[in-house]
Amino acid sequence: MARRRSDRKEACLPGLAGRLSTTIKAKISKWLDRAEDPAETLDYGYRKQVELLQNVKKGIADVVTSKKRLQMQSQKLEQQVAKLEAQARQALAHGREDLARAALERKALAQRELQSLDQQIAELESQQQRLTENEQRLRAKVEAFRTKKEVIKAQYSAAEAQVRISEAAHGVGEQMADLGLALQRAQEKVEDMQARAAAVEELERAGTFDDLAALGSGSDDIDRQLAQLETGDQIERELARLKGEIGPGGRAAGQLDAGKGDAGQSSGAGAGGGS
Amino acid sequence: MIVRIAGERQYRLSDDLAERLNDLDNRCVEAVEGGDEARFRDLFAQMIALVEGEGAPLADDELVESDVILPPRDITFKEAQREFTGEGLIPDD
């Protein structure tokens, strides 16, 4: 039965499945060829399984670390989106539609990035879950193998034992190889995502999603212009206050601008471009 | 027959489902060769659904070799172009 199965599998599965079964077979023949004494083969196989289980934990930890890094980046981007929105509002309040548009354009860019980041996080989350489940399954199979090897050692003649060992080894070996490939795939995915995360961080450093509220060397063009407006506005307010103290004639332009800004913001927020 | 979804677990399926699985696999190969990703996604999802829906999950401590190993469910189209080629899952003979 087991033989018929493996013949069929070997004959028909190309690609991943084929590679998988090749990997398994190579690993298993290595154990089986290693010792002449079945008991020794069994013990060696079991040691290898336990070793792999220990390595698996590290692989899963890598995925978790990578996920956490992306989550941090996602939080930063969320703050960026909120800030850019506030800046657009602010710019409109100053009647600077050009600045508001630029801020909204950046916001749209940051939102797109955020979306893809969130997708990646979800992907890593499900990878993590599958790897953890797979690991538990392997743990159960290794445990079953441990029990079985004692039974085989105690109950079977050397010739019979070889057959039993082969069956058990193929059962647990397939799970080992499968988990090994799953980890390898997860690792590749993590590397891709890290490369992308690094690229996004690069963009951030270049000021594409710059924190416009931060003044100083990190500030970009919109930042500086807004800062100038802020300063100009402050002077106007001071002037208006002073004018009020001195006598009538102070302007209420600031309030009118603010109202206009709110209306412009709510219509422009979704599309990322004001009118 | 025993079917594994790579990266996940094994299922025990009635042998007469082999033909349906193989048919889906052949159509997957066609879709991949035709560069039709949407169609491939649909067919591959059907394969996974067939195994999950009709198969009984194997106990974690069962030590059995699989007859068929399906690629992982989150296979990319690029990976699929390497995996879904040539002969079907189960040969015609």
Tab-separated table of C-alpha atoms in Angstrom:
chain	number	residue	atom	x	y	z
A	1	MET	CA	0.000	0.000	0.000
A	2	ALA	CA	2.635	2.445	1.073
A	3	ARG	CA	4.803	1.392	-1.825
A	4	ARG	CA	2.055	1.877	-4.373
A	5	ARG	CA	1.495	5.350	-3.030
A	6	SER	CA	5.060	6.440	-3.232
A	7	ASP	CA	5.446	5.065	-6.749
A	8	ARG	CA	2.463	7.022	-7.932
A	9	LYS	CA	3.594	10.183	-6.223
A	10	GLU	CA	7.070	9.966	-7.601
A	11	ALA	CA	5.810	9.428	-11.094
A	12	CYS	CA	3.319	12.238	-11.266
A	13	LEU	CA	4.218	15.251	-9.210
A	14	PRO	CA	6.361	17.845	-10.865
A	15	GLY	CA	7.284	21.188	-9.426
A	16	LEU	CA	6.953	21.920	-5.766
A	17	ALA	CA	5.346	18.624	-4.948
A	18	GLY	CA	8.031	16.834	-6.894
A	19	ARG	CA	10.780	18.805	-5.214
A	20	LEU	CA	9.157	18.200	-1.886
A	21	SER	CA	9.084	14.462	-2.323
A	22	THR	CA	12.657	14.495	-3.645
A	23	THR	CA	13.785	16.399	-0.571
A	24	ILE	CA	11.968	14.007	1.710
A	25	LYS	CA	13.321	10.935	-0.003
A	26	ALA	CA	16.870	12.238	0.130
A	27	LYS	CA	16.559	13.054	3.809
A	28	ILE	CA	14.963	9.781	4.682
A	29	SER	CA	17.430	7.653	2.731
A	30	LYS	CA	20.179	9.463	4.578
A	31	TRP	CA	18.786	8.263	7.888
A	32	LEU	CA	17.994	4.817	6.652
A	33	ASP	CA	21.424	4.330	5.139
A	34	ARG	CA	23.192	5.700	8.136
A	35	ALA	CA	23.041	2.713	10.395
A	36	GLU	CA	22.748	-1.017	9.845
A	37	ASP	CA	21.043	-1.541	13.138
A	38	PRO	CA	17.361	-0.530	12.937
A	39	ALA	CA	17.370	0.651	16.539
A	40	GLU	CA	20.231	2.991	15.769
A	41	THR	CA	18.462	4.275	12.660
A	42	LEU	CA	15.375	5.009	14.691
A	43	ASP	CA	17.258	6.841	17.387
A	44	TYR	CA	19.236	8.845	14.862
A	45	GLY	CA	16.041	9.773	13.017
A	46	TYR	CA	14.435	10.881	16.224
A	47	ARG	CA	17.422	13.055	17.182
A	48	LYS	CA	17.241	14.735	13.770
A	49	GLN	CA	13.549	15.434	14.245
A	50	VAL	CA	14.082	17.021	17.624
A	51	GLU	CA	16.919	19.118	16.183
A	52	LEU	CA	14.676	20.393	13.408
A	53	LEU	CA	11.923	21.264	15.859
A	54	GLN	CA	14.389	23.442	17.740
A	55	ASN	CA	15.371	25.279	14.542
A	56	VAL	CA	11.760	25.820	13.626
A	57	LYS	CA	11.185	28.077	16.613
A	58	LYS	CA	13.847	30.443	15.304
A	59	GLY	CA	12.246	30.525	11.876
A	60	ILE	CA	8.876	31.445	13.326
A	61	ALA	CA	10.493	34.089	15.528
A	62	ASP	CA	11.944	35.718	12.382
A	63	VAL	CA	8.483	36.030	10.901
A	64	VAL	CA	7.161	37.572	14.116
A	65	THR	CA	10.021	40.095	14.264
A	66	SER	CA	9.421	41.097	10.704
A	67	LYS	CA	5.709	41.497	11.333
A	68	LYS	CA	6.371	43.736	14.315
A	69	ARG	CA	8.657	45.905	12.257
A	70	LEU	CA	6.005	46.342	9.590
A	71	GLN	CA	3.429	47.115	12.260
A	72	MET	CA	5.621	49.898	13.602
A	73	GLN	CA	6.025	51.271	10.131
A	74	SER	CA	2.305	51.115	9.617
A	75	GLN	CA	1.708	53.120	12.790
A	76	LYS	CA	4.165	55.736	11.640
A	77	LEU	CA	2.411	55.986	8.306
A	78	GLU	CA	-0.957	56.341	10.014
A	79	GLN	CA	0.379	59.290	11.957
A	80	GLN	CA	1.753	60.682	8.715
A	81	VAL	CA	-1.658	60.432	7.074
A	82	ALA	CA	-3.305	62.232	9.975
A	83	LYS	CA	-0.648	64.924	9.921
A	84	LEU	CA	-0.881	65.487	6.185
A	85	GLU	CA	-4.622	65.808	6.510
A	86	ALA	CA	-4.231	68.397	9.243
A	87	GLN	CA	-1.698	70.228	7.125
A	88	ALA	CA	-3.991	70.308	4.131
A	89	ARG	CA	-6.679	71.771	6.365
A	90	GLN	CA	-4.230	74.277	7.679
A	91	ALA	CA	-3.032	75.265	4.233
A	92	LEU	CA	-6.600	75.786	3.046
A	93	ALA	CA	-7.296	77.896	6.073
A	94	HIS	CA	-4.571	80.116	4.752
A	95	GLY	CA	-6.089	80.089	1.314
A	96	ARG	CA	-3.128	78.118	0.013
A	97	GLU	CA	-4.854	75.617	-2.180
A	98	ASP	CA	-1.586	74.679	-3.889
A	99	LEU	CA	-0.053	73.640	-0.588
A	100	ALA	CA	-3.213	71.842	0.441
A	101	ARG	CA	-3.160	69.937	-2.830
A	102	ALA	CA	0.481	68.967	-2.353
A	103	ALA	CA	-0.252	67.738	1.163
A	104	LEU	CA	-3.252	65.754	-0.050
A	105	GLU	CA	-1.183	64.214	-2.807
A	106	ARG	CA	1.317	63.043	-0.249
A	107	LYS	CA	-1.464	61.815	1.931
A	108	ALA	CA	-2.823	59.714	-0.928
A	109	LEU	CA	0.641	58.285	-1.495
A	110	ALA	CA	1.034	57.482	2.186
A	111	GLN	CA	-2.409	55.886	2.231
A	112	ARG	CA	-1.553	53.655	-0.687
A	113	GLU	CA	1.626	52.613	1.045
A	114	LEU	CA	-0.292	52.002	4.242
A	115	GLN	CA	-2.743	49.771	2.427
A	116	SER	CA	-0.049	47.590	0.951
A	117	LEU	CA	1.732	47.491	4.283
A	118	ASP	CA	-1.412	46.345	6.040
A	119	GLN	CA	-1.841	43.643	3.432
A	120	GLN	CA	1.683	42.455	4.049
A	121	ILE	CA	1.115	42.411	7.778
A	122	ALA	CA	-2.012	40.317	7.309
A	123	GLU	CA	-0.036	37.973	5.078
A	124	LEU	CA	2.718	37.551	7.652
A	125	GLU	CA	0.083	37.035	10.308
A	126	SER	CA	-1.421	34.111	8.436
A	127	GLN	CA	2.040	32.757	7.629
A	128	GLN	CA	2.866	32.850	11.302
A	129	GLN	CA	-0.329	31.053	12.150
A	130	ARG	CA	0.197	28.344	9.547
A	131	LEU	CA	3.810	27.813	10.570
A	132	THR	CA	2.799	27.522	14.198
A	133	GLU	CA	0.118	24.974	13.350
A	134	ASN	CA	2.519	23.082	11.127
A	135	GLU	CA	5.057	23.063	13.930
A	136	GLN	CA	2.488	21.647	16.342
A	137	ARG	CA	1.670	18.964	13.811
A	138	LEU	CA	5.293	18.048	13.414
A	139	ARG	CA	5.662	17.966	17.176
A	140	ALA	CA	2.776	15.494	17.381
A	141	LYS	CA	4.274	13.359	14.608
A	142	VAL	CA	7.697	13.377	16.230
A	143	GLU	CA	6.095	12.264	19.450
A	144	ALA	CA	4.233	9.513	17.594
A	145	PHE	CA	7.497	8.489	15.986
A	146	ARG	CA	9.152	8.312	19.385
A	147	THR	CA	6.452	5.951	20.652
A	148	LYS	CA	6.492	3.936	17.478
A	149	LYS	CA	10.251	3.489	17.489
A	150	GLU	CA	10.109	1.894	20.918
A	151	VAL	CA	7.399	-0.477	19.717
A	152	ILE	CA	9.397	-1.320	16.609
A	153	LYS	CA	12.545	-1.919	18.615
A	154	ALA	CA	10.718	-4.197	21.021
A	155	GLN	CA	8.426	-6.141	18.727
A	156	TYR	CA	9.922	-6.646	15.329
A	157	SER	CA	12.709	-8.669	13.827
A	158	ALA	CA	15.384	-6.737	12.021
A	159	ALA	CA	13.832	-7.338	8.587
A	160	GLU	CA	10.319	-6.403	9.665
A	161	ALA	CA	11.673	-3.444	11.569
A	162	GLN	CA	13.220	-2.028	8.381
A	163	VAL	CA	9.796	-1.924	6.726
A	164	ARG	CA	8.132	-0.337	9.764
A	165	ILE	CA	10.907	2.197	10.101
A	166	SER	CA	10.569	3.142	6.477
A	167	GLU	CA	6.826	3.751	6.859
A	168	ALA	CA	7.172	5.781	10.016
A	169	ALA	CA	10.136	7.688	8.658
A	170	HIS	CA	8.242	8.623	5.500
A	171	GLY	CA	5.298	9.816	7.566
A	172	VAL	CA	7.294	12.068	9.824
A	173	GLY	CA	9.843	12.925	7.135
A	174	GLU	CA	7.194	14.382	4.857
A	175	GLN	CA	6.012	16.651	7.633
A	176	MET	CA	9.589	17.700	8.336
A	177	ALA	CA	10.279	18.489	4.713
A	178	ASP	CA	6.986	20.313	4.327
A	179	LEU	CA	7.650	22.496	7.332
A	180	GLY	CA	11.187	23.065	6.099
A	181	LEU	CA	9.871	24.330	2.755
A	182	ALA	CA	7.179	26.420	4.451
A	183	LEU	CA	9.841	28.076	6.580
A	184	GLN	CA	11.994	28.694	3.550
A	185	ARG	CA	9.074	30.304	1.744
A	186	ALA	CA	8.242	32.437	4.760
A	187	GLN	CA	11.864	33.503	4.942
A	188	GLU	CA	11.834	34.568	1.289
A	189	LYS	CA	8.639	36.521	1.835
A	190	VAL	CA	10.077	38.211	4.893
A	191	GLU	CA	13.170	39.199	2.918
A	192	ASP	CA	11.037	40.690	0.143
A	193	MET	CA	9.012	42.652	2.648
A	194	GLN	CA	12.074	43.861	4.473
A	195	ALA	CA	13.553	45.103	1.219
A	196	ARG	CA	10.332	46.964	0.540
A	197	ALA	CA	10.169	48.313	4.088
A	198	ALA	CA	13.709	49.604	3.723
A	199	ALA	CA	12.734	51.329	0.478
A	200	VAL	CA	9.781	53.015	2.189
A	201	GLU	CA	12.009	54.149	5.040
A	202	GLU	CA	14.323	55.582	2.418
A	203	LEU	CA	11.417	57.523	0.938
A	204	GLU	CA	10.531	58.802	4.375
A	205	ARG	CA	14.077	59.973	4.940
A	206	ALA	CA	14.037	61.697	1.565
A	207	GLY	CA	11.028	63.655	2.782
A	208	THR	CA	8.377	62.135	0.581
A	209	PHE	CA	6.202	61.474	3.604
A	210	ASP	CA	8.049	63.939	5.730
A	211	ASP	CA	6.734	64.960	9.081
A	212	LEU	CA	5.717	68.422	8.102
A	213	ALA	CA	5.172	69.523	11.672
A	214	ALA	CA	8.788	68.885	12.565
A	215	LEU	CA	10.769	72.024	12.021
A	216	GLY	CA	14.479	72.183	11.505
A	217	SER	CA	16.749	70.184	9.251
A	218	GLY	CA	14.130	67.488	8.639
A	219	SER	CA	11.540	69.930	7.363
A	220	ASP	CA	10.648	69.985	3.692
A	221	ASP	CA	9.288	72.596	1.389
A	222	ILE	CA	5.648	72.525	2.511
A	223	ASP	CA	6.880	72.592	6.060
A	224	ARG	CA	8.926	75.685	5.596
A	225	GLN	CA	6.202	77.476	3.706
A	226	LEU	CA	3.637	76.570	6.339
A	227	ALA	CA	5.994	77.725	9.028
A	228	GLN	CA	6.310	81.011	7.180
A	229	LEU	CA	2.525	81.264	6.941
A	230	GLU	CA	2.227	80.412	10.622
A	231	THR	CA	4.659	83.160	11.412
A	232	GLY	CA	2.938	85.564	9.038
A	233	ASP	CA	-0.418	84.709	10.532
A	234	GLN	CA	0.847	85.222	14.014
A	235	ILE	CA	2.065	88.644	13.021
A	236	GLU	CA	-1.332	89.406	11.473
A	237	ARG	CA	-3.079	88.289	14.653
A	238	GLU	CA	-0.782	90.343	16.747
A	239	LEU	CA	-1.462	93.254	14.476
A	240	ALA	CA	-5.226	92.681	14.610
A	241	ARG	CA	-5.120	92.468	18.402
A	242	LEU	CA	-3.087	95.581	18.563
A	243	LYS	CA	-5.427	97.316	16.137
A	244	GLY	CA	-8.370	96.198	18.318
A	245	GLU	CA	-6.765	97.696	21.350
A	246	ILE	CA	-6.082	100.872	19.539
A	247	GLY	CA	-9.519	101.134	17.914
A	248	PRO	CA	-12.004	99.613	15.343
A	249	GLY	CA	-10.833	98.324	11.925
A	250	GLY	CA	-9.403	94.857	12.893
A	251	ARG	CA	-10.086	92.188	10.295
A	252	ALA	CA	-11.970	88.918	10.802
A	253	ALA	CA	-10.357	87.406	7.723
A	254	GLY	CA	-8.739	84.636	9.726
A	255	GLN	CA	-12.125	83.174	10.721
A	256	LEU	CA	-13.537	83.383	7.224
A	257	ASP	CA	-10.486	81.589	5.866
A	258	ALA	CA	-10.806	78.865	8.457
A	259	GLY	CA	-14.430	78.216	7.446
A	260	LYS	CA	-13.527	78.008	3.801
A	261	GLY	CA	-10.685	75.673	4.641
A	262	ASP	CA	-12.953	73.173	6.422
A	263	ALA	CA	-15.324	72.958	3.481
A	264	GLY	CA	-12.479	72.494	1.016
A	265	GLN	CA	-10.918	69.834	3.192
A	266	SER	CA	-13.961	67.636	3.523
A	267	SER	CA	-14.517	67.524	-0.226
A	268	GLY	CA	-10.858	67.006	-1.036
A	269	ALA	CA	-9.987	64.416	1.611
A	270	GLY	CA	-11.286	61.367	-0.214
A	271	ALA	CA	-10.036	62.054	-3.698
A	272	GLY	CA	-6.744	63.476	-2.587
A	273	GLY	CA	-7.125	66.612	-4.698
A	274	GLY	CA	-8.969	69.771	-3.780
A	275	SER	CA	-10.921	71.856	-6.228
B	1	MET	CA	-5.884	8.586	-1.034
B	2	ILE	CA	-3.912	10.949	1.151
B	3	VAL	CA	-3.547	14.557	0.015
B	4	ARG	CA	-1.364	17.169	1.631
B	5	ILE	CA	-1.822	20.898	1.247
B	6	ALA	CA	1.777	22.041	1.451
B	7	GLY	CA	2.539	24.122	4.509
B	8	GLU	CA	-0.610	22.863	6.199
B	9	ARG	CA	-1.819	19.339	6.739
B	10	GLN	CA	-2.897	16.032	5.251
B	11	TYR	CA	-6.396	14.865	4.355
B	12	ARG	CA	-7.831	11.449	3.611
B	13	LEU	CA	-9.977	11.545	0.467
B	14	SER	CA	-12.058	8.916	-1.201
B	15	ASP	CA	-10.126	7.461	-4.145
B	16	ASP	CA	-12.839	8.306	-6.656
B	17	LEU	CA	-12.164	12.009	-6.120
B	18	ALA	CA	-8.776	11.565	-7.747
B	19	GLU	CA	-10.268	12.097	-11.168
B	20	ARG	CA	-11.884	15.390	-10.216
B	21	LEU	CA	-8.693	16.560	-8.592
B	22	ASN	CA	-6.693	15.561	-11.612
B	23	ASP	CA	-9.118	17.295	-13.947
B	24	LEU	CA	-8.823	20.520	-11.940
B	25	ASP	CA	-5.076	20.151	-11.981
B	26	ASN	CA	-4.999	19.777	-15.750
B	27	ARG	CA	-7.121	22.886	-16.115
B	28	CYS	CA	-4.768	24.704	-13.749
B	29	VAL	CA	-1.888	23.775	-16.024
B	30	GLU	CA	-3.814	25.133	-19.016
B	31	ALA	CA	-4.610	28.374	-17.207
B	32	VAL	CA	-0.999	28.822	-16.156
B	33	GLU	CA	0.282	28.076	-19.633
B	34	GLY	CA	-2.219	30.561	-21.050
B	35	GLY	CA	-1.034	33.189	-18.555
B	36	ASP	CA	-4.568	33.492	-17.154
B	37	GLU	CA	-3.989	34.248	-13.504
B	38	ALA	CA	-7.634	34.886	-12.558
B	39	ARG	CA	-8.663	31.546	-14.004
B	40	PHE	CA	-5.775	29.800	-12.305
B	41	ARG	CA	-6.724	31.362	-8.947
B	42	ASP	CA	-10.283	30.200	-9.362
B	43	LEU	CA	-9.329	26.631	-10.297
B	44	PHE	CA	-6.681	26.336	-7.631
B	45	ALA	CA	-9.145	27.580	-5.010
B	46	GLN	CA	-11.513	24.863	-6.225
B	47	MET	CA	-8.812	22.247	-5.716
B	48	ILE	CA	-8.135	23.410	-2.187
B	49	ALA	CA	-11.862	23.569	-1.466
B	50	LEU	CA	-12.337	20.043	-2.802
B	51	VAL	CA	-9.640	18.676	-0.523
B	52	GLU	CA	-10.835	20.607	2.514
B	53	GLY	CA	-14.501	19.989	1.818
B	54	GLU	CA	-14.417	16.299	0.893
B	55	GLY	CA	-11.386	15.178	2.834
B	56	ALA	CA	-11.104	14.227	6.482
B	57	PRO	CA	-8.112	15.819	8.184
B	58	LEU	CA	-5.556	13.289	9.336
B	59	ALA	CA	-4.773	13.190	13.029
B	60	ASP	CA	-1.569	15.043	13.817
B	61	ASP	CA	0.093	11.905	15.137
B	62	GLU	CA	-0.637	9.735	12.090
B	63	LEU	CA	2.538	8.790	10.281
B	64	VAL	CA	1.371	8.374	6.692
B	65	GLU	CA	2.914	9.396	3.414
B	66	SER	CA	0.844	11.489	0.983
B	67	ASP	CA	-0.177	10.360	-2.496
B	68	VAL	CA	-0.570	13.918	-3.684
B	69	ILE	CA	0.945	17.143	-2.414
B	70	LEU	CA	-0.799	20.345	-3.448
B	71	PRO	CA	1.238	23.553	-3.504
B	72	PRO	CA	0.675	26.020	-0.648
B	73	ARG	CA	-2.583	27.963	-0.861
B	74	ASP	CA	-0.814	31.306	-1.074
B	75	ILE	CA	1.230	30.238	-4.077
B	76	THR	CA	2.093	33.188	-6.306
B	77	PHE	CA	1.327	33.061	-9.996
B	78	LYS	CA	5.048	33.160	-10.659
B	79	GLU	CA	5.553	30.087	-8.478
B	80	ALA	CA	2.584	28.444	-10.133
B	81	GLN	CA	4.267	28.906	-13.489
B	82	ARG	CA	7.040	26.690	-12.171
B	83	GLU	CA	4.815	24.194	-10.369
B	84	PHE	CA	1.886	23.683	-12.696
B	85	THR	CA	3.577	22.332	-15.748
B	86	GLY	CA	3.428	19.193	-17.779
B	87	GLU	CA	1.663	16.117	-16.550
B	88	GLY	CA	-1.219	16.231	-14.102
B	89	LEU	CA	-1.217	15.281	-10.468
B	90	ILE	CA	-2.091	11.707	-11.189
B	91	PRO	CA	-0.860	10.049	-14.368
B	92	ASP	CA	-3.348	8.669	-16.880
B	93	ASP	CA	-1.997	5.121	-16.927
